[in-house]
Coordinates of C-alpha atoms and ligand atoms in Angstrom, one line a residue:
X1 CA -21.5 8.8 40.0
X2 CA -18.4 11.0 41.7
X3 CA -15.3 9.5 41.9
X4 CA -13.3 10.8 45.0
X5 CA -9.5 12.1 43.9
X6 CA -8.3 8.5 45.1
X7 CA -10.8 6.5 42.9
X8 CA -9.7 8.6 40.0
X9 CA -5.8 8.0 40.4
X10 CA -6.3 4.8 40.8
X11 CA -8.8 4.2 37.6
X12 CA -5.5 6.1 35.5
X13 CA -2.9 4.2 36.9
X14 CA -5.2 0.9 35.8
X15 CA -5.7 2.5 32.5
X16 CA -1.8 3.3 31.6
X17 CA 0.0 6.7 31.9
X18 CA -0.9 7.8 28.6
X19 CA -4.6 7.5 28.9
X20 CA -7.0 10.1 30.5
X21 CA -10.0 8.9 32.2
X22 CA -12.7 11.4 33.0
X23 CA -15.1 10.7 35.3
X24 CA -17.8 10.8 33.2
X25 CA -16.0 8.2 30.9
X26 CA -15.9 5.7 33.7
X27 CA -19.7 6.8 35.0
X28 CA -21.0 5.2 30.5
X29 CA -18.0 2.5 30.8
X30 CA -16.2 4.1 28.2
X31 CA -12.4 5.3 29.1
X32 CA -11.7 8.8 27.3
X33 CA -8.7 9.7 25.2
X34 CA -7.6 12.8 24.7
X35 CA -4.9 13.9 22.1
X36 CA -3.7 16.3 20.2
X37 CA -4.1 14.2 16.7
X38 CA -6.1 11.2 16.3
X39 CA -4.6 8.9 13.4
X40 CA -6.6 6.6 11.6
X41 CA -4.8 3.7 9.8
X42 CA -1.4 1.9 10.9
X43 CA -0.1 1.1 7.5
X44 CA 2.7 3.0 6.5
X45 CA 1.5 6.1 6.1
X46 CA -0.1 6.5 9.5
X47 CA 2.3 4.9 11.6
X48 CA 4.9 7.1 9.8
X49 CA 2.3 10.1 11.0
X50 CA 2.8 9.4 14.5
X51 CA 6.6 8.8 15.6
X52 CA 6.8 12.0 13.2
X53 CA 3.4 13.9 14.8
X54 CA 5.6 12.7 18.1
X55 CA 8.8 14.0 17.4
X56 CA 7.0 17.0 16.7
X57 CA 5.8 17.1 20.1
X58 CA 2.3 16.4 19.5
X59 CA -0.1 14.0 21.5
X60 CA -1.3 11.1 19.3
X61 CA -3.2 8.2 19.2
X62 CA -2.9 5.8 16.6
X63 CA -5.9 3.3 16.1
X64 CA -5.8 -0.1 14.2
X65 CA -8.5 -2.3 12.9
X66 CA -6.0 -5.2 13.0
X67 CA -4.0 -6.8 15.6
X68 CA -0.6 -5.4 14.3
X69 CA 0.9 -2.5 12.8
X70 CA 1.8 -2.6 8.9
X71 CA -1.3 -2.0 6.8
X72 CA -0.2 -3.8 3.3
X73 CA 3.4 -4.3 4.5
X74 CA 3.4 -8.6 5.7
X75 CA 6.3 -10.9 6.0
X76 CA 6.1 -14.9 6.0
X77 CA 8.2 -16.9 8.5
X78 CA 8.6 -20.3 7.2
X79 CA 8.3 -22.8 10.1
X80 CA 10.4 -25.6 8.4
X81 CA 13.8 -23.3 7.7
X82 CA 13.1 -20.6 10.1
X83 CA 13.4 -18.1 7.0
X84 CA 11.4 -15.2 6.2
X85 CA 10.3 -13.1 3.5
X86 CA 8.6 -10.1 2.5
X87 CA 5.1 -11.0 0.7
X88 CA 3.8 -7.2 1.0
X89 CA 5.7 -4.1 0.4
X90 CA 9.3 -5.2 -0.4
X91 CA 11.8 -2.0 -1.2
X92 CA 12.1 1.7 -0.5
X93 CA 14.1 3.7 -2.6
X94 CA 17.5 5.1 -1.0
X95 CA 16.8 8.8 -0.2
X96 CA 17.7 10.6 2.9
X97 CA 14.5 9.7 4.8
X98 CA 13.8 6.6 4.5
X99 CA 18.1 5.3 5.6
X100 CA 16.7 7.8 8.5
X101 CA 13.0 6.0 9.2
X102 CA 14.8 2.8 9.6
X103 CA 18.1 3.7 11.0
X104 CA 16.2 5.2 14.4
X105 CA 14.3 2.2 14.9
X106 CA 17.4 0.0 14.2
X107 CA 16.6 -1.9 11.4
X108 CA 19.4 -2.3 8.6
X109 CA 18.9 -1.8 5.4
X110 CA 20.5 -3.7 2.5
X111 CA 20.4 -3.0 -1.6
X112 CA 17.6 -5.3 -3.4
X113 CA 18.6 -6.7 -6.2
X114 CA 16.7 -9.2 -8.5
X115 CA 17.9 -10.6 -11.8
X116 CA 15.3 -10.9 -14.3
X117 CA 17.3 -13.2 -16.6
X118 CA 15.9 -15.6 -14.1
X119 CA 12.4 -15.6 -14.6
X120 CA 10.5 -18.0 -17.1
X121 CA 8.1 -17.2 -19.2
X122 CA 4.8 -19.2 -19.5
X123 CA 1.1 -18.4 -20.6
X124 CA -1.0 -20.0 -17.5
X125 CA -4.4 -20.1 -19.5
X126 CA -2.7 -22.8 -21.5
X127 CA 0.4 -23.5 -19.2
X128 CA 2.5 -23.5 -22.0
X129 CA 5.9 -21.8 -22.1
X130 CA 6.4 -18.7 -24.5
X131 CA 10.2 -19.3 -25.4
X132 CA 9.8 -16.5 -28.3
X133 CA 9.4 -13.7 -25.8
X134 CA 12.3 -11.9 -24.1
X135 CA 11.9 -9.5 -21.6
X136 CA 13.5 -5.5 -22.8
X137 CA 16.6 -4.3 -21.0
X138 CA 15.4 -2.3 -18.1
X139 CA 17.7 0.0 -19.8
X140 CA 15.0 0.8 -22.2
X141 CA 13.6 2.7 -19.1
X142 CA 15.7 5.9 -19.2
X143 CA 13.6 6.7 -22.1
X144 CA 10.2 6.6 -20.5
X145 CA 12.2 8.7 -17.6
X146 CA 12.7 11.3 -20.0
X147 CA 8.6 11.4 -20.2
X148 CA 8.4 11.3 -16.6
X149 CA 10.6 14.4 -16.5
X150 CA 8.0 16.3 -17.9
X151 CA 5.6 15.7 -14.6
X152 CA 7.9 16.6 -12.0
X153 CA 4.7 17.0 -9.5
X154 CA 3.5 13.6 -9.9
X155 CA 6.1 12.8 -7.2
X156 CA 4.6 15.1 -4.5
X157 CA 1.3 14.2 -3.9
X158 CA -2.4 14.6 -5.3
X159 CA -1.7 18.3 -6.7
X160 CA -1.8 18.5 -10.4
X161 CA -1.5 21.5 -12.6
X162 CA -4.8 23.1 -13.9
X163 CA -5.8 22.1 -16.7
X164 CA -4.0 18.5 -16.3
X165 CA -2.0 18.1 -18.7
X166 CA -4.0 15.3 -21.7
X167 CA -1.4 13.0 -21.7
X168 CA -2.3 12.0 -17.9
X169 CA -5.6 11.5 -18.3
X170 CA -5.4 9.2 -21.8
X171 CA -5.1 5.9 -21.3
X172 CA -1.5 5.1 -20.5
X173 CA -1.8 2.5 -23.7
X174 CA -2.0 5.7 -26.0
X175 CA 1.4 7.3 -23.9
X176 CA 2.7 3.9 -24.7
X177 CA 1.9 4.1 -28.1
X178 CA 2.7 7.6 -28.6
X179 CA 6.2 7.2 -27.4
X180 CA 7.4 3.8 -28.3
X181 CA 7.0 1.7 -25.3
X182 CA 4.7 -0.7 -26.2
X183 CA 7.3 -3.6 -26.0
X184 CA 7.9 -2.8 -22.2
X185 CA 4.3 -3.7 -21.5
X186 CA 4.9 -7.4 -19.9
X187 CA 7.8 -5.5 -17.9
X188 CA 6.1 -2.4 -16.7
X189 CA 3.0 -5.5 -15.6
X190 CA 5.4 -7.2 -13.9
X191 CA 6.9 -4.0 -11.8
X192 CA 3.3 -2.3 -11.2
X193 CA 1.3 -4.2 -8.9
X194 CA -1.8 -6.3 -9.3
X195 CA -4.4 -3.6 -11.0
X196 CA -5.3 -5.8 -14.4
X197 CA -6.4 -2.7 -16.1
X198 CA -3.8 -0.9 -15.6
X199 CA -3.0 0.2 -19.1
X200 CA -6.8 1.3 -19.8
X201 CA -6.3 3.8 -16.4
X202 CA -5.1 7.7 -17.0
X203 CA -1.8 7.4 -17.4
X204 CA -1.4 9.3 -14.0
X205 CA -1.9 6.1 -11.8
X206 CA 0.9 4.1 -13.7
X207 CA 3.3 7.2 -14.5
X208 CA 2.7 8.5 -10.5
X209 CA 3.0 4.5 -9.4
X210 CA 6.3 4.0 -11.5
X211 CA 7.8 7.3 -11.0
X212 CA 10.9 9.4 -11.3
X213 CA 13.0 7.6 -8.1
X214 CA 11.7 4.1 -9.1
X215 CA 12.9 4.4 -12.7
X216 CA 15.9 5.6 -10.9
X217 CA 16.4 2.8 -8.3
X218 CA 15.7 -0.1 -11.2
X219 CA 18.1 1.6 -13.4
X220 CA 20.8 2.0 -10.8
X221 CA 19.9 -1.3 -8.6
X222 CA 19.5 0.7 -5.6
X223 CA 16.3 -0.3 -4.4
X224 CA 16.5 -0.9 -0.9
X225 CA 15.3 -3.8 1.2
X226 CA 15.3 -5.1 5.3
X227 CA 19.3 -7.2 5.6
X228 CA 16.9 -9.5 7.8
X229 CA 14.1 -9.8 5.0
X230 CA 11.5 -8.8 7.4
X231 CA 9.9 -5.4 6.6
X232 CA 7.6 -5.7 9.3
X233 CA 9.9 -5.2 11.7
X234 CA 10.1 -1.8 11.4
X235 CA 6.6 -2.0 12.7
X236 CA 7.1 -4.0 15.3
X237 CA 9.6 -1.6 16.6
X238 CA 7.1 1.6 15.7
X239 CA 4.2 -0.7 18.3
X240 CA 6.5 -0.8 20.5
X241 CA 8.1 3.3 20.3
X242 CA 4.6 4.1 20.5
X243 CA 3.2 2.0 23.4
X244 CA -0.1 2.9 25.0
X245 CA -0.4 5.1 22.4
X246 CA -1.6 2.9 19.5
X247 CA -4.9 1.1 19.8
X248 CA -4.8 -2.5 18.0
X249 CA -7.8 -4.6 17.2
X250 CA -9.8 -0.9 17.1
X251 CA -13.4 -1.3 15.4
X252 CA -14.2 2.4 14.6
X253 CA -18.1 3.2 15.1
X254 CA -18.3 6.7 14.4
X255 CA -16.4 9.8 13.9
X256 CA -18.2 13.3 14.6
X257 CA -16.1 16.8 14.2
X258 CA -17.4 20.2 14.9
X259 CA -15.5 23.0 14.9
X260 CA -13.6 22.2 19.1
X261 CA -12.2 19.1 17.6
X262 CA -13.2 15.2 16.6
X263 CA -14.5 12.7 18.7
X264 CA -14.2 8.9 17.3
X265 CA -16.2 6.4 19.0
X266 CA -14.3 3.1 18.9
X267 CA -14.6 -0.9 20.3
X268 CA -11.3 -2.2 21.8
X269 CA -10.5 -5.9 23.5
X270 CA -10.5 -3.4 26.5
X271 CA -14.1 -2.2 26.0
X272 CA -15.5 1.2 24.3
X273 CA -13.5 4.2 23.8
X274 CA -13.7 7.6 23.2
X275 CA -11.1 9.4 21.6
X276 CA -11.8 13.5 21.4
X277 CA -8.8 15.0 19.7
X278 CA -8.2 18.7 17.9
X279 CA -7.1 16.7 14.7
X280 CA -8.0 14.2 12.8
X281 CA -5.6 12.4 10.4
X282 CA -7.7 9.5 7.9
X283 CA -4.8 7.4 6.1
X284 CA -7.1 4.3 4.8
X285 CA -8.8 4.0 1.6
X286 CA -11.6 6.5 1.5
X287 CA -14.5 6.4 2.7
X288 CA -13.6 5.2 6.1
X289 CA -17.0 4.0 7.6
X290 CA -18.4 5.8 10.3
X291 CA -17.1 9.0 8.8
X292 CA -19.5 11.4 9.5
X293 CA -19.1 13.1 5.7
X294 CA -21.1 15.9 4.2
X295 CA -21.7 16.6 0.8
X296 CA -18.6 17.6 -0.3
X297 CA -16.5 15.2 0.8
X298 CA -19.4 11.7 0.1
X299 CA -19.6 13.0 -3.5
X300 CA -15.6 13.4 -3.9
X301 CA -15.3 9.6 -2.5
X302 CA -18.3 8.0 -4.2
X303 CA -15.8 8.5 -7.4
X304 CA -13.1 6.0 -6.6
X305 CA -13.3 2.5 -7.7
X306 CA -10.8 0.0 -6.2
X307 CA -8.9 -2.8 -7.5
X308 CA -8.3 -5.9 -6.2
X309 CA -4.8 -7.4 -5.4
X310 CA -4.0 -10.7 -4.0
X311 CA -0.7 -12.5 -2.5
X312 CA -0.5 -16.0 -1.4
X313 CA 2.2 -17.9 0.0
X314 CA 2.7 -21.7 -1.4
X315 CA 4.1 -24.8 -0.2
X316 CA 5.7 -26.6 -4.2
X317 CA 7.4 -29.4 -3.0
X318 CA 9.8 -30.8 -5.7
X319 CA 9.9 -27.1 -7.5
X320 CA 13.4 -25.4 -8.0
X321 CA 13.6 -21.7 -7.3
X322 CA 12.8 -20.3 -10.5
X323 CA 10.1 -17.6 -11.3
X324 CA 7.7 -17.9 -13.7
X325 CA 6.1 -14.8 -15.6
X326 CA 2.1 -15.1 -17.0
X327 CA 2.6 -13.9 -20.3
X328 CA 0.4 -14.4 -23.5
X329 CA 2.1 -16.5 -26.4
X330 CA 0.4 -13.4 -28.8
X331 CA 2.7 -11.3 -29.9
X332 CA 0.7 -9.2 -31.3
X333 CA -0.6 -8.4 -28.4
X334 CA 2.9 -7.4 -26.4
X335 CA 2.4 -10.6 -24.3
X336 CA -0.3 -9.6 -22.1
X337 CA -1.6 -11.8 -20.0
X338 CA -5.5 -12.6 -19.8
X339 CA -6.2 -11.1 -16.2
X340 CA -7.5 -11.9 -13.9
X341 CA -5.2 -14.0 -12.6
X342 CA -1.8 -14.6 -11.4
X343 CA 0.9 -12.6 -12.8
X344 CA 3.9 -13.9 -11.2
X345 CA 4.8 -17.6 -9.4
X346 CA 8.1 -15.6 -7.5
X347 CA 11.0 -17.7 -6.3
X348 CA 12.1 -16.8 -2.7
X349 CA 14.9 -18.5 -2.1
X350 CA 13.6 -20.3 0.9
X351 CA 13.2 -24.3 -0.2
X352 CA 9.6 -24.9 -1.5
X353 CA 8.5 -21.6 -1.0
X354 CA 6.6 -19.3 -3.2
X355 CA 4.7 -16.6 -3.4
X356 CA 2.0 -16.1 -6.0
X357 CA 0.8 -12.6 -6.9
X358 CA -2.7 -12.3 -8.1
X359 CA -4.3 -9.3 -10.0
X360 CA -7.7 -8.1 -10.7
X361 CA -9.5 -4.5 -12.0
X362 CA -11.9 -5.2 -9.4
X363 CA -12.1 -7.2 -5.7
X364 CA -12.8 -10.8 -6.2
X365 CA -14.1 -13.3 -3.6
X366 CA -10.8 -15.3 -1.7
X367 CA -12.6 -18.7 -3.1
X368 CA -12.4 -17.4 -6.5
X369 CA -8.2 -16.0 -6.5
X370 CA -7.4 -19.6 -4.9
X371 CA -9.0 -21.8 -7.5
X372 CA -7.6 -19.3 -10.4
X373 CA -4.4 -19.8 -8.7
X374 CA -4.8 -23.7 -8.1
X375 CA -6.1 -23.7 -11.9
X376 CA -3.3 -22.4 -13.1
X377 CA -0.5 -24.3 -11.2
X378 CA -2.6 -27.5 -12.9
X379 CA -2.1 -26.7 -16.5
X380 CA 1.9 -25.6 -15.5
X381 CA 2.2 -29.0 -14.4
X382 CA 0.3 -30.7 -16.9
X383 CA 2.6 -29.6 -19.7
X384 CA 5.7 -29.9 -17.8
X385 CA 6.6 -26.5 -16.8
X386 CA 6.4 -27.5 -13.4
X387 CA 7.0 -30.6 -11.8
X388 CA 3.9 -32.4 -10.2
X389 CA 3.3 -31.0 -7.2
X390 CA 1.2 -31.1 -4.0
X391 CA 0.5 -27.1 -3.7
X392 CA -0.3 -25.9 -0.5
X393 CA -1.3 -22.3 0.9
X394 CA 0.7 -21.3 3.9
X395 CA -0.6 -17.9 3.7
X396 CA -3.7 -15.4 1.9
X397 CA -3.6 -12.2 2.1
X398 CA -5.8 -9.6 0.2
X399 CA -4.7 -6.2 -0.3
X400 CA -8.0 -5.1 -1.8
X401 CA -9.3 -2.5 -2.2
X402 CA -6.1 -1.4 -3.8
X403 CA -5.2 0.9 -6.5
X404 CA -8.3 3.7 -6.2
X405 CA -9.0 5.0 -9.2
X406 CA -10.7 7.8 -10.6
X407 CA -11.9 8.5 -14.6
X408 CA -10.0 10.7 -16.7
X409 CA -12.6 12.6 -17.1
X410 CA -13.0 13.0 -13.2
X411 CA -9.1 14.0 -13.4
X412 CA -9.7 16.8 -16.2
X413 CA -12.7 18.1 -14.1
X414 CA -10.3 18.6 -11.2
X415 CA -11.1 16.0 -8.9
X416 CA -7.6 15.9 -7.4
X417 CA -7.8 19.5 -7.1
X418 CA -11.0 19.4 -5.0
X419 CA -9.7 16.3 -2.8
X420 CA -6.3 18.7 -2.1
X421 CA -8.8 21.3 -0.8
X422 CA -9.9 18.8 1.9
X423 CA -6.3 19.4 3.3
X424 CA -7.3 20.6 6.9
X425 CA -11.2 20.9 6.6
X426 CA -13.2 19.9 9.6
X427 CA -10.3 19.1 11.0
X428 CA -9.2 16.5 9.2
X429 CA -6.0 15.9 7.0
X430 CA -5.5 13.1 4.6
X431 CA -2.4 10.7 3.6
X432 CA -2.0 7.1 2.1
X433 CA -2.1 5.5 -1.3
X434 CA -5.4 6.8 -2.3
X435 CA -4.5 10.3 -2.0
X436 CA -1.0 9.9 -3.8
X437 CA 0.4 6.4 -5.1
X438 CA 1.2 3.0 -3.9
X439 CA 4.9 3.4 -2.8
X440 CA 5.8 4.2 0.6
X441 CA 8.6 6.0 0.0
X442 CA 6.6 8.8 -1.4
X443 CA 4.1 8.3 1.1
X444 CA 6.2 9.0 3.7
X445 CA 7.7 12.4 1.7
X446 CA 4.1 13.0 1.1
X447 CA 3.1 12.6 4.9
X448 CA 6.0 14.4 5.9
X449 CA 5.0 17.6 3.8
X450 CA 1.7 17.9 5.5
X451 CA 3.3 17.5 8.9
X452 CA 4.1 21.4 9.5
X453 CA -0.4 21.7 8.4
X454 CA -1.7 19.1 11.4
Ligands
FAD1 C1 1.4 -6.9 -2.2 C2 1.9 -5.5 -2.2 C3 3.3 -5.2 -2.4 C4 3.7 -3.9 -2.4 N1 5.0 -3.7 -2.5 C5 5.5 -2.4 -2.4 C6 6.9 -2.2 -2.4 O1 7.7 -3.1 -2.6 N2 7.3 -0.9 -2.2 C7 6.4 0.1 -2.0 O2 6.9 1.3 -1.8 N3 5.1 -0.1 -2.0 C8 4.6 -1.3 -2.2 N4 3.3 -1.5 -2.1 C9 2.4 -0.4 -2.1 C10 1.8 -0.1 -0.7 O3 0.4 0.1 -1.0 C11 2.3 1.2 -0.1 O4 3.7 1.2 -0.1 C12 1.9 1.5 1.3 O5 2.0 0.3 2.1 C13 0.5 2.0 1.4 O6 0.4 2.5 2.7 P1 -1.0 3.1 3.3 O7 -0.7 3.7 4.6 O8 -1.6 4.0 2.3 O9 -2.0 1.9 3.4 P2 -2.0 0.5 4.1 O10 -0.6 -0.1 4.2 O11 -3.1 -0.3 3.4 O12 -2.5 0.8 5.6 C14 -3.8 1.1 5.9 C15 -4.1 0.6 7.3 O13 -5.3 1.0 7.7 C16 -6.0 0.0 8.4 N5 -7.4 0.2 8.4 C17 -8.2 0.1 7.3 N6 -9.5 0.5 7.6 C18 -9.4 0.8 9.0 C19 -10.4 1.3 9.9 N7 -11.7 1.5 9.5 N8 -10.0 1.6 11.1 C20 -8.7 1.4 11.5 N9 -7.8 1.0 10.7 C21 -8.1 0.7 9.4 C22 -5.5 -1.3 7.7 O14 -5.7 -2.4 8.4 C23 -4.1 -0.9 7.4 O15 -3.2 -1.3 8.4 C24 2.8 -2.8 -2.1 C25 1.4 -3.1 -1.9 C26 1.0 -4.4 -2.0 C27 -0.4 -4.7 -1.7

């Protein structure tokens, strides 16, 4: 079929400014988008990517599996008080770029401070307090800084010095050991996010997770938060900045590159689309399905095992705002908690509110993480720690897979070297937590460093 000139203005006016439609796209009933950069991914690291691939003065196109912008970044509005809070990504350290990020979108930013002398300690395979443990000053950290100091890379990206240096590749228990820390264990658990196996991992995940500006912002207090406790807005704002050009609710079916460019095939609420851009950037943990991978780059992501990381938001009547801390009553075994399980019952200051973080080495089923959860508020109330209570969910989210992990013997053998070198092949660049750490800060920095690349 041939459109005349009149049918054609009239299909892109119906389709939005921003969107191309060929004839040939409206001939298979598929509309055609054509960019500069395709980005893969609205979580922080790919929504960054495009108001920045924008400024830049590139064409992008932003697609979304979900219904909003965000990725691992979610905020609770409590229906009863109207109040919010953060149950995803929480703070940003204060460095140049991020008082920028959110400054432009209008979104102020407060400091974050929590005070540990707060929390309770309890054991929730017995749910038993443990009164003999007390928590290590945070000051203790400056001295695990000084170790950090030694790796000022690990704050860049994936790049690491060849050969990697043995202490990042041990377990981070035998750094622990080697330098003294042992004590901070239930601490360094409590700061680091979900992975239950996180001291049996090269020490690279945990010393690249809690890295030089994080020891910095806990020792100085100036981790940085929303003033309206609602991170998501920032996203909100970035939906709207970028308009027509994100694509929400996006199922991806199937990505082919050659050497003109990439073409990703994709299902909207709006019907098919075809996206053919001269870039591709993939900011979700790898493998993205539909991917059309060759050798290379299957056997590099067939390496990574995930974790599993779980937050829920629950309704304790009758329960004061106080957090309680899974630790073990065994001492000699620094007060780990038995994982998995959940970590922390946090307070959030909105009446009845709560929001428990769950952890796991691996992904569990949602049925599984609530009744762990369930279990465990049982045995707090039955010896007294908490007040009998009706809990109720008022939210579930699951961040898995989180945390992708490689062996340290990958590590030594240079896998991070080989997954650098996929920097701009076929077309395709690479950011996000799999390809440097879980802390949007850095992930932004990162992104930001391969901007002047894509
Ligand atoms: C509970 C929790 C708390 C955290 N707290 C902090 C914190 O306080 N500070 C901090 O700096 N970091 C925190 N993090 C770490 C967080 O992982 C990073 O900061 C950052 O959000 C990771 O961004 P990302 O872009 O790599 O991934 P994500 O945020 O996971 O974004 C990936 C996006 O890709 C989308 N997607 C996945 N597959 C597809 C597909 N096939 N097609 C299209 N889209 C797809 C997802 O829906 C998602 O929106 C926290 C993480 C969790 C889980």
């Amino acid at each position: 079929m041939t459109l005349t000139r009149k049918q054609l203005l009239k299909a892109m006016a119906g389709a939005g400014a921003a969107v191309i439609v060929t004839p040939q796209a409206h001939a298979s009933g598929s509309r055609v988008i054509e960019r500069d950069v395709c980005v893969i991914g609205g979580g922080a690291s790919g929504s960054y990517a495009a108001v920045r691939l924008r400024d830049l003065g590139r064409s992008v196109v932003l697609v979304e599996r979900k219904g909003r912008l965000g990725g691992h970044t979610e905020t609770f509005h409590d229906p009863v008080t109207g109040g919010t809070v953060d149950v995803g990504v929480a703070g940003y350290h204060d460095i140049p770029l991020v008082r920028h990020h959110f400054g432009r979108f209008d979104v102020p930013l407060q400091f974050s401070r929590t005070d540990p002398s707060t929390i309770r300690f309890a054991d929730h395979r017995t749910g038993l307090p443990v009164d003999n443990y007390r928590m290590p000053p945070v000051s203790r950290l400056s001295e695990y800084a000084n170790v950090l100091e030694q790796y000022p890379y690990l704050e860049d990206g994936p790049d690491l010095p060849d050969p990697v240096p043995a202490e990042l590749v041990a377990p981070f228990t035998d750094l622990m050991a080697k330098h003294g820390f042992a004590d901070l264990a239930p601490f360094l658990y409590l700061v680091s996010q979900g992975r239950s196996d996180l001291f049996d991992l090269p020490a690279l995940y945990e010393m690249k997770y809690l890295n030089g500006p994080a020891v910095h912002a806990m020792l100085t207090g100036t981790t940085v938060t929303t003033s309206r406790r609602n991170n998501s807005e920032l996203y909100e704002k970035i939906t709207t900045f970028l308009g027509d050009d994100v694509l929400l609710n996006a199922t991806l079916t199937g990505v082919s590159r050659d050497r003109a460019g990439v073409r990703v095939l994709l299902r909207t609420p709006h019907g098919p689309a075809t996206i053919r851009a001269r870039r591709l950037v993939v900011t979700v943990p790898p493998p993205l399905a539909g991917l059309d991978m060759d050798s290379t780059e299957r056997a590099l992501f067939s390496r990574f095992s995930p974790g599993g990381y779980y937050t829920s938001v629950l309704r304790l009547p009758g329960v004061p705002q106080v957090p309680i801390q899974n630790v073990s009553a065994d001492a000699s075994r620094q007060h780990m908690p038995s994982m998995p399980g959940m970590y922390l019952l946090a307070a959030t200051g909105i009446p009845e509110i709560f929001i428990a973080y769950y952890g796991s080495s691996r992904p569990q089923p949602e049925t599984r993480v609530r009744a762990d959860i369930l279990g465990a508020l049982g045995r707090l109330q039955s010896t007294g720690v908490l007040p009998t209570t009706q809990p109720r969910f008022e939210m579930f989210a699951s961040h898995a897979p989180f945390l992708l992990s490689v062996s340290g013997r990958d590590i030594a053998d240079g896998f991070y070297r080989r997954l650098s070198a996929l920097q701009g092949r076929r077309n395709t660049f690479y950011t996000g937590a799999a390809f440097h750490t879980n802390d949007s800060t850095l992930l932004w920095r990162f992104t930001e460093s391969l901007l002047p690349r894509i």
